Short mmCIF file of C-alpha atoms in Angstrom, two decimals:
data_model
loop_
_atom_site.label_atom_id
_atom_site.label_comp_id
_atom_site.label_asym_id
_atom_site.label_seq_id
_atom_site.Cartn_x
_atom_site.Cartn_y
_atom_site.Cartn_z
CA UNK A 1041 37.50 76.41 16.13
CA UNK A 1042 40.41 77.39 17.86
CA UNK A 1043 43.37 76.22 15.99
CA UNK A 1044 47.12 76.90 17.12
CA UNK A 1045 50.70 75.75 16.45
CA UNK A 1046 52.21 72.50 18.47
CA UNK A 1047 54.26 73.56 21.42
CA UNK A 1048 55.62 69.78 22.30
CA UNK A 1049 56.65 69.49 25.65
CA UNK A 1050 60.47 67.98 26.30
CA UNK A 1051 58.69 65.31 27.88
CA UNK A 1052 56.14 64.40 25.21
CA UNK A 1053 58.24 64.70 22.62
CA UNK A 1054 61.03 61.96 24.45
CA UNK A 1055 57.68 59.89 24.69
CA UNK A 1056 57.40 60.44 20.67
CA UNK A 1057 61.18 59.34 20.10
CA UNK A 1058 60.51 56.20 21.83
CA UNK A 1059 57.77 54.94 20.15
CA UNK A 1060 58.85 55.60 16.54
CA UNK A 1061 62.12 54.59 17.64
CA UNK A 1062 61.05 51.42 18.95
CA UNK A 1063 57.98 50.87 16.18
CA UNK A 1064 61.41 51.15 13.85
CA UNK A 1065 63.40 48.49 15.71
CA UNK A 1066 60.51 46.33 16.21
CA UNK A 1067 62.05 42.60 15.40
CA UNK A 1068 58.21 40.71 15.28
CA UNK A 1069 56.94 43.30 12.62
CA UNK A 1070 57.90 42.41 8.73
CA UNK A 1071 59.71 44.75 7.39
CA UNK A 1072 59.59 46.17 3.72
CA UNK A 1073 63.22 47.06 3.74
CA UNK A 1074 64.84 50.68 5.35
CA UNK A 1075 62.85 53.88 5.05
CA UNK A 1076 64.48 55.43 2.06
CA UNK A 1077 65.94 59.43 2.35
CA UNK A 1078 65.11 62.22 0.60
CA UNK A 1079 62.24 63.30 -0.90
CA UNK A 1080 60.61 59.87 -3.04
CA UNK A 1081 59.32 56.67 -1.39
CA UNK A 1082 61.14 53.37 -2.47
CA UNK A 1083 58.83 52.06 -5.22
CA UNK A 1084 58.84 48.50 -3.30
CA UNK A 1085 57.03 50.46 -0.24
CA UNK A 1086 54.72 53.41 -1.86
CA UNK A 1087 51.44 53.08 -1.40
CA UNK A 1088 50.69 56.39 -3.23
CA UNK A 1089 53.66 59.38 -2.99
CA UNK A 1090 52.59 60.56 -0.25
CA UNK A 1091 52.25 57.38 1.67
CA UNK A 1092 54.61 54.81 2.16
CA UNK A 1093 54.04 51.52 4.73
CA UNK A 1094 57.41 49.85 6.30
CA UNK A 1095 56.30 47.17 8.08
CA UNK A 1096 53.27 45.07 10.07
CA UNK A 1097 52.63 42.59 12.63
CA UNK A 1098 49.97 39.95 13.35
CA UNK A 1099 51.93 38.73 16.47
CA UNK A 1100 48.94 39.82 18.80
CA UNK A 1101 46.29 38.20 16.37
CA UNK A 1102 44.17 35.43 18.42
CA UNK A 1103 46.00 36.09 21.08
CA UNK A 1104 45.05 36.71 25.11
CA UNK A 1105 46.74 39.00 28.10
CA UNK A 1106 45.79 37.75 31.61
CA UNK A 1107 42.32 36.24 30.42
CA UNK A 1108 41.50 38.97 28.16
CA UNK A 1109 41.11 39.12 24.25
CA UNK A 1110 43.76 41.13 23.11
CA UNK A 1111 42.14 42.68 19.80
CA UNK A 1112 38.56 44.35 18.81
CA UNK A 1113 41.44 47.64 18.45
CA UNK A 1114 38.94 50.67 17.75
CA UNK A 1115 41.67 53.41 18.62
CA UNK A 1116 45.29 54.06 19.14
CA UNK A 1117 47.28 56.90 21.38
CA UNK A 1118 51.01 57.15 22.27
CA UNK A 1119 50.45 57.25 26.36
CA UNK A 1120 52.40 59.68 28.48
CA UNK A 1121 54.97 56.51 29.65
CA UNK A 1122 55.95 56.13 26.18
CA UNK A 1123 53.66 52.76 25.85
CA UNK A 1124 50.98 52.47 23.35
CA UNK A 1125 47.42 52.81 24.13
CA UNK A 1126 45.25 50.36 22.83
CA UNK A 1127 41.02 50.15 22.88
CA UNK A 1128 39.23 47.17 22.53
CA UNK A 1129 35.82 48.56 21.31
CA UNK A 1130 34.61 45.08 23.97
CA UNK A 1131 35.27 48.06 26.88
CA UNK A 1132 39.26 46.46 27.63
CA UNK A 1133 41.91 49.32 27.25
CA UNK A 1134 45.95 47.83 27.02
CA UNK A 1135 48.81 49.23 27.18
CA UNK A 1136 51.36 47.47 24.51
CA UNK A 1137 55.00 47.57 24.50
CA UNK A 1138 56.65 50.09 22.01
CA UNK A 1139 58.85 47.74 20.88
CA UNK A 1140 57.30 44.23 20.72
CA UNK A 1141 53.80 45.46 20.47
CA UNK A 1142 53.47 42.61 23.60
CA UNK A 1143 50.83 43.47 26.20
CA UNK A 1144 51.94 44.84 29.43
CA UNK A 1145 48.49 45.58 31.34
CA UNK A 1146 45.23 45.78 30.91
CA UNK A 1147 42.22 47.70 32.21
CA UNK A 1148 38.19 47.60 31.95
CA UNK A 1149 35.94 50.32 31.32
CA UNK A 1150 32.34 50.29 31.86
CA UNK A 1151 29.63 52.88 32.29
CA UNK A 1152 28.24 54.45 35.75
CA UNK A 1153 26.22 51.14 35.72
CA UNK A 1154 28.91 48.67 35.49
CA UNK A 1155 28.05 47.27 31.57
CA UNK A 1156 30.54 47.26 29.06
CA UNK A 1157 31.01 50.48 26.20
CA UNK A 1158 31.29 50.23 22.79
CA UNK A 1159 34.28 51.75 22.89
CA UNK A 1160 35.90 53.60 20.18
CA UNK A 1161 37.68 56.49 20.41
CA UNK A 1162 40.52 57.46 22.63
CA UNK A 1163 42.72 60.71 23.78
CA UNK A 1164 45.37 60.35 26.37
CA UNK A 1165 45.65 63.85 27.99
CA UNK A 1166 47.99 65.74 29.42
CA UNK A 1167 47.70 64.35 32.68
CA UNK A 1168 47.40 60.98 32.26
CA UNK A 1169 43.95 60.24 31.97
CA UNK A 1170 41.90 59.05 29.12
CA UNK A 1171 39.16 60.29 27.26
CA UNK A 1172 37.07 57.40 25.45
CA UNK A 1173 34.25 57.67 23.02
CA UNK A 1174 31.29 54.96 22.96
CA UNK A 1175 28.89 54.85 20.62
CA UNK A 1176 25.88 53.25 22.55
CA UNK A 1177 24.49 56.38 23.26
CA UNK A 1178 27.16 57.90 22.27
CA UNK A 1179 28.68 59.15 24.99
CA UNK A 1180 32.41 60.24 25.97
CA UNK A 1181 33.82 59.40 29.63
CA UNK A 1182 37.03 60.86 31.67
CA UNK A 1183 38.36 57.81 32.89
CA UNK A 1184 41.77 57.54 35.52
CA UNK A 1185 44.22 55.21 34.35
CA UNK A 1186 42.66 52.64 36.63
CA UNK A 1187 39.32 52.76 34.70
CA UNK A 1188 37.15 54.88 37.15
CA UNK A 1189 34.18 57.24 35.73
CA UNK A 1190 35.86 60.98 36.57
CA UNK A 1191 33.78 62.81 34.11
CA UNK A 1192 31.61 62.54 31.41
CA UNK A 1193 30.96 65.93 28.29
CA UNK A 1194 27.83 66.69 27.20
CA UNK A 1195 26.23 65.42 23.39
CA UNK A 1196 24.09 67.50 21.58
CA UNK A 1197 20.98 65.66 21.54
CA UNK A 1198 20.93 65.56 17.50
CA UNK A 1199 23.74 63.48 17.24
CA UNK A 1200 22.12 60.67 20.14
CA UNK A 1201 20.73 57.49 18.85
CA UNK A 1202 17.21 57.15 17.84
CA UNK A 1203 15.02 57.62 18.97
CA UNK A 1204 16.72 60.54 21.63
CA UNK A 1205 18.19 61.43 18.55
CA UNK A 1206 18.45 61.22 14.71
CA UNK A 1207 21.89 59.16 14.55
CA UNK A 1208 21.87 55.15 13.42
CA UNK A 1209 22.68 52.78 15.51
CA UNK A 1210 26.70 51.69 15.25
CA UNK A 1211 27.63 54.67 13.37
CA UNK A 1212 27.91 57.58 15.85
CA UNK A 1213 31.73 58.39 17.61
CA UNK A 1214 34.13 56.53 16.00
CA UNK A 1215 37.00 59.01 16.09
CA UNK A 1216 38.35 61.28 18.65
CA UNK A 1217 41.01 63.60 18.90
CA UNK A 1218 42.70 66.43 20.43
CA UNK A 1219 43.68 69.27 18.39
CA UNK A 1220 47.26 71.19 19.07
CA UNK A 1221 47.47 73.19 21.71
CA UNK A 1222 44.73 70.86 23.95
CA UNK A 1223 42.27 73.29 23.42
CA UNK A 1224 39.92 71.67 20.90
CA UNK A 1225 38.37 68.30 21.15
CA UNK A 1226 37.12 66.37 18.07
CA UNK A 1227 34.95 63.45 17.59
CA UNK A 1228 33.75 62.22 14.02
CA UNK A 1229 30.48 60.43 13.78
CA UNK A 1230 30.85 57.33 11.59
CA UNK A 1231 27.71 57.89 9.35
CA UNK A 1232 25.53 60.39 8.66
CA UNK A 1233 21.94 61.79 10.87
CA UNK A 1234 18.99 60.51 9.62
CA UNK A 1235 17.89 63.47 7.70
CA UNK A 1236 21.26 64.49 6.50
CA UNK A 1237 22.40 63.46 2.90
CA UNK A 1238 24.23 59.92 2.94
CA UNK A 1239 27.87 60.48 3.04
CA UNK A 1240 27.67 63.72 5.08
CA UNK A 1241 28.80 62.89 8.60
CA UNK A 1242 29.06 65.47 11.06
CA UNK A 1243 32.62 66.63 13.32
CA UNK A 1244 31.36 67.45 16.90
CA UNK A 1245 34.33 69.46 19.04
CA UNK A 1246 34.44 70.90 22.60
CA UNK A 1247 36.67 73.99 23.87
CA UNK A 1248 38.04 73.43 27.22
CA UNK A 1249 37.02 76.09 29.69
CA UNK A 1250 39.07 75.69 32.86
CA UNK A 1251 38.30 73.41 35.68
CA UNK A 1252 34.71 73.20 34.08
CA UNK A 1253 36.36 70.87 31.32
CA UNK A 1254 35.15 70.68 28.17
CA UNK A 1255 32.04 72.72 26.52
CA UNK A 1256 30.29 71.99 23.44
CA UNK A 1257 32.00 74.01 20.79
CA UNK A 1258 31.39 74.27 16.50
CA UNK A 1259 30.28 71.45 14.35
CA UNK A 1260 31.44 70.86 10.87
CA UNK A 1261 30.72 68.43 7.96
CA UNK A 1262 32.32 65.61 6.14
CA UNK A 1263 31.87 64.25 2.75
CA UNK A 1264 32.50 60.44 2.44
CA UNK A 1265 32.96 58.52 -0.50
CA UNK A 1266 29.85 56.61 -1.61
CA UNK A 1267 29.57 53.72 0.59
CA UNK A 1268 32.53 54.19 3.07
CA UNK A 1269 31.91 55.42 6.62
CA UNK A 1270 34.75 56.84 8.78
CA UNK A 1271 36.30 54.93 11.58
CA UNK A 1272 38.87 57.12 12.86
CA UNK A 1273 40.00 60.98 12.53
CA UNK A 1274 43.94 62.11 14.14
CA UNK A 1275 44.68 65.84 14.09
CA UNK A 1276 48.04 66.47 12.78
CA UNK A 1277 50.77 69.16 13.90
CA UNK A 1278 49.52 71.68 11.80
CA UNK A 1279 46.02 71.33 12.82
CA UNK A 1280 44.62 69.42 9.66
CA UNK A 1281 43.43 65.93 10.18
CA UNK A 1282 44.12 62.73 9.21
CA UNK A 1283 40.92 60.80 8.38
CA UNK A 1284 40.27 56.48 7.60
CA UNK A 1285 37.56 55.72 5.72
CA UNK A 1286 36.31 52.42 5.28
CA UNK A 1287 33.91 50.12 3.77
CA UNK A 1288 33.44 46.46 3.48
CA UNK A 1289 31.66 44.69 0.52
CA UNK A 1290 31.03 40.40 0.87
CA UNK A 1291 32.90 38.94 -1.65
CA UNK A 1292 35.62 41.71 -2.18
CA UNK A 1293 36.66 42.85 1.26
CA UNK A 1294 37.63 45.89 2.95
CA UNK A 1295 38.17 49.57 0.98
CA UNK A 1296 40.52 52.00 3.17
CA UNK A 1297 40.74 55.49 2.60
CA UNK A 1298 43.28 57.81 3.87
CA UNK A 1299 42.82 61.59 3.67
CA UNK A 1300 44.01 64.92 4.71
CA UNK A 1301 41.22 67.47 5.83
CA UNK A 1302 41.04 70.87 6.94
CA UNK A 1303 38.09 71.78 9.24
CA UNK A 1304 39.34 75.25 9.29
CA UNK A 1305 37.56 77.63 6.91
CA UNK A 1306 34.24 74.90 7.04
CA UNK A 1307 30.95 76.06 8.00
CA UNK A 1308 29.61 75.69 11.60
CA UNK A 1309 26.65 73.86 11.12
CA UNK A 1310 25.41 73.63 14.78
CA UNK A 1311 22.37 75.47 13.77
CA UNK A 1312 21.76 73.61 10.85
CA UNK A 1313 19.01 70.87 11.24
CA UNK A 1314 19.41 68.91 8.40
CA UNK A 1315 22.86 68.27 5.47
CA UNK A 1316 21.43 68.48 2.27
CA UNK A 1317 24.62 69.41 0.28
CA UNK A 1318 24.04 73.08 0.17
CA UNK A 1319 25.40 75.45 -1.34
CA UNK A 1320 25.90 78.10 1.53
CA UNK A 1321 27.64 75.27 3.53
CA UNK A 1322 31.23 75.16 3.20
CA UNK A 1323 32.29 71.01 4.29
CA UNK A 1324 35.75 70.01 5.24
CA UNK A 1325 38.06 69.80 2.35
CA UNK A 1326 39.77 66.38 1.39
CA UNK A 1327 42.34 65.61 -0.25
CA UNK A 1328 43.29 61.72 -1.09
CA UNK A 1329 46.32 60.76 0.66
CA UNK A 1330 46.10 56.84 -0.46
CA UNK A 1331 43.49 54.42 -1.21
CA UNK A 1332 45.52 51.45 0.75
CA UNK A 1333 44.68 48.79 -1.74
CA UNK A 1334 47.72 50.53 -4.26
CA UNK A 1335 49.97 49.32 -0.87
CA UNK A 1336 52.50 46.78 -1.55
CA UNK A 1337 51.31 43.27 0.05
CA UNK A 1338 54.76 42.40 2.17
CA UNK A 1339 53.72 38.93 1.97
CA UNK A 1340 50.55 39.87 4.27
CA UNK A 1341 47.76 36.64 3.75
CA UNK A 1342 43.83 37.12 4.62
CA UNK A 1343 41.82 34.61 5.61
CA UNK A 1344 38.42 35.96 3.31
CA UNK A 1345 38.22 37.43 0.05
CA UNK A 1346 40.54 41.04 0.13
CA UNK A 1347 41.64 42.88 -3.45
CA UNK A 1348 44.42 43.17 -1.18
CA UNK A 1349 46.01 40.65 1.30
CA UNK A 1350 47.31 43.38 3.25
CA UNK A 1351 44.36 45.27 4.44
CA UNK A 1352 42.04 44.51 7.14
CA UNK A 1353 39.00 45.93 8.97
CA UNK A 1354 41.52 48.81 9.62
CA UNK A 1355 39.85 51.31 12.61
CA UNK A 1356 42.74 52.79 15.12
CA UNK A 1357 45.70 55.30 14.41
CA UNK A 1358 47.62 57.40 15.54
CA UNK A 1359 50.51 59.68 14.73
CA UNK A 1360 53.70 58.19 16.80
CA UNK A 1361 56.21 60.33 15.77
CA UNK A 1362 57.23 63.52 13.20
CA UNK A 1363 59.77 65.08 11.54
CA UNK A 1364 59.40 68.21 8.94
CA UNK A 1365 57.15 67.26 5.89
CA UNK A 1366 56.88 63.62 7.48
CA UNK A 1367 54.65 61.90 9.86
CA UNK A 1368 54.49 58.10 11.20
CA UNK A 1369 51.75 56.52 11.66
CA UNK A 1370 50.67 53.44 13.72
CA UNK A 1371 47.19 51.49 12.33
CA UNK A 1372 45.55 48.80 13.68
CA UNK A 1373 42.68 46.78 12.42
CA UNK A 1374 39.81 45.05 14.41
CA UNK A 1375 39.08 41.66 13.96
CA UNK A 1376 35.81 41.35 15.70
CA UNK A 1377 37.06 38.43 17.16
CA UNK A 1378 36.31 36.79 14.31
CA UNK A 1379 38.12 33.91 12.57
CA UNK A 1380 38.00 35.09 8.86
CA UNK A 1381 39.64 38.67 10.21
CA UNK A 1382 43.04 39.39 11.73
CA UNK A 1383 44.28 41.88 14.74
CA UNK A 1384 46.59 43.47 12.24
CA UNK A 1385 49.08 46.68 12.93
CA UNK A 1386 50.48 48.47 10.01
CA UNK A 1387 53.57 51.03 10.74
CA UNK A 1388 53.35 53.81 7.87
CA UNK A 1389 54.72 57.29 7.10
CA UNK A 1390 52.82 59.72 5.26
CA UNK A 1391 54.63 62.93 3.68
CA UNK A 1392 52.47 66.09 4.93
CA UNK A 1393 53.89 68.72 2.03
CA UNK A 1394 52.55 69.01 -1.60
#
């Protein structure tokens, strides 16, 4: 893997300003109080010390945008206008306000045949056009900011769906990012090949080559915590990651995980058939950010059983903004358009030094 320092452009990092900016001034989200200086979190808004959360919103929850369901949110990316990115995993992609988190258009996606993805994951690049994951086959599309089919990269054929494959059905590309520099591609598979030890999902990336696009590049592994799966996976500046995990058990609710990794001394197991917890394989090391149930409430309510009121299905993020030692963070939940769950976006900041 390819790994190299951020060079922000003038004009991506205006686009960065905004958004935390505006995610800061929002008036519809509720707010835990200011962010608080300095090197501690205000007790009233740790979640763990390394993670703090300032503020969320419901305001889009059961809501619609020109006949469309605004919520299903599988991913989030900060788009090169400055707006907010936002995938419906029911194959609608919006672009929200900064400020107000309101809609402000809307766009469908669907395959070279015309039916809808199950879309997931989602990188905004360079020039404007998107990148989106679906895990039907799974697959990952170049789309134009229009929603037309430009592209599509190759999968290796292990991690395809059964039978073309040994993945499960509904558990393949959930994540997707881009690591600095552009280079490096990365898409996490939710849960693990049939074969491999459960818990051990696999990190697929692609090297761009030119005008060819991307090229399957090294594959790495992932430890879960028993039970959880992992919905989402945002590289940082420094080229670690930033990964969710989540779980859902009836009659408690939702467990969210957030963790740093660091893909970069794992082993490459593209030649490896099966994950059996070797000892010759080296897997991405984790370290426990914040288990989100610790976060203060804010006066959040859920409408089925949660050991916190706060948290949700929670699938999207992304990194809106950063300072030294300090990112912010933008999650989103998806509520499966489902009355017992809520469209939910959570505004955080997470501390990136010991």
């Amino acid at each position: 893997m390819h790994l190299r320092p951020v060079r922000t452009s003038r004009t991506a990092r205006s686009v960065l300003a905004t958004v935390t900016a505006a995610l800061a001034a929002a008036t519809c989200l509720t707010a835990a109080g200011p962010a608080q200086a300095g090197t501690n979190f205000s007790a009233t808004q740790a979640c763990s010390p390394s993670v703090s959360i300032d503020r969320f919103s419901d305001a889009l929850d059961k809501t619609t945008y020109e006949g469309t369901y605004v919520g299903n949110f599988s991913a989030l990316a900060v788009d090169r206008n400055g707006t907010l990115a936002a995938l419906s995993d029911r194959s609608s992609l919006f672009g929200l306000n900064a400020k107000t988190l309101a809609p402000q258009r809307v766009v469908q996606l669907a395959d070279e045949n015309g039916a809808d993805l199950d879309s997931e994951g989602l990188v905004v690049e360079r020039d404007g056009t998107y990148l989106v994951s679906s895990e039907t086959e799974p697959s990952i599309r170049r789309y134009s900011r229009d929603g037309r089919i430009l592209g599509r990269l190759p999968v290796p054929d292990a991690l395809k769906v059964a039978p073309a494959g040994r993945a499960v059905s509904n558990g393949t590309f959930e994540g997707l990012t881009l690591l600095p520099g552009g280079r490096t591609l990365l898409a996490s598979m939710e849960y693990a090949l049939s074969g491999d030890s459960a818990g051990i999902v696999r990190f697929q990336t692609w090297q761009r080559h030119g005008k060819d696009g991307f090229r399957l590049g090294a594959q790495y592994a992932y430890r879960t915590d028993p039970g959880l799966g992992v919905p989402e996976v945002t590289a940082t500046p420094d080229g670690r990651l930033l990964v969710l995990e989540r779980g859902w058990t009836s009659g408690v609710g939702n467990t969210v995980r957030l963790y740093r990794a660091d893909p970069r001394r794992a082993t490459n197991t593209v030649g490896i058939d099966t994950l059996t917890g070797q000892d010759d394989v080296r897997l991405i090391r984790k370290t426990l950010l914040a288990d989100l149930v610790n976060c203060p409430s804010l006066g959040a309510t859920a409408n089925q059983p949660q050991p916190n009121p706060l948290l949700d299905n929670i699938e999207a993020m992304t990194i809106t903004g950063h300072t030294k030692g300090r990112l912010r963070l933008l999650l989103a939940s998806d509520d499966n358009q489902n009355a017992a769950q809520t469209t939910r976006f959570y505004s955080m900041q997470v501390r990136t030094t010991p």
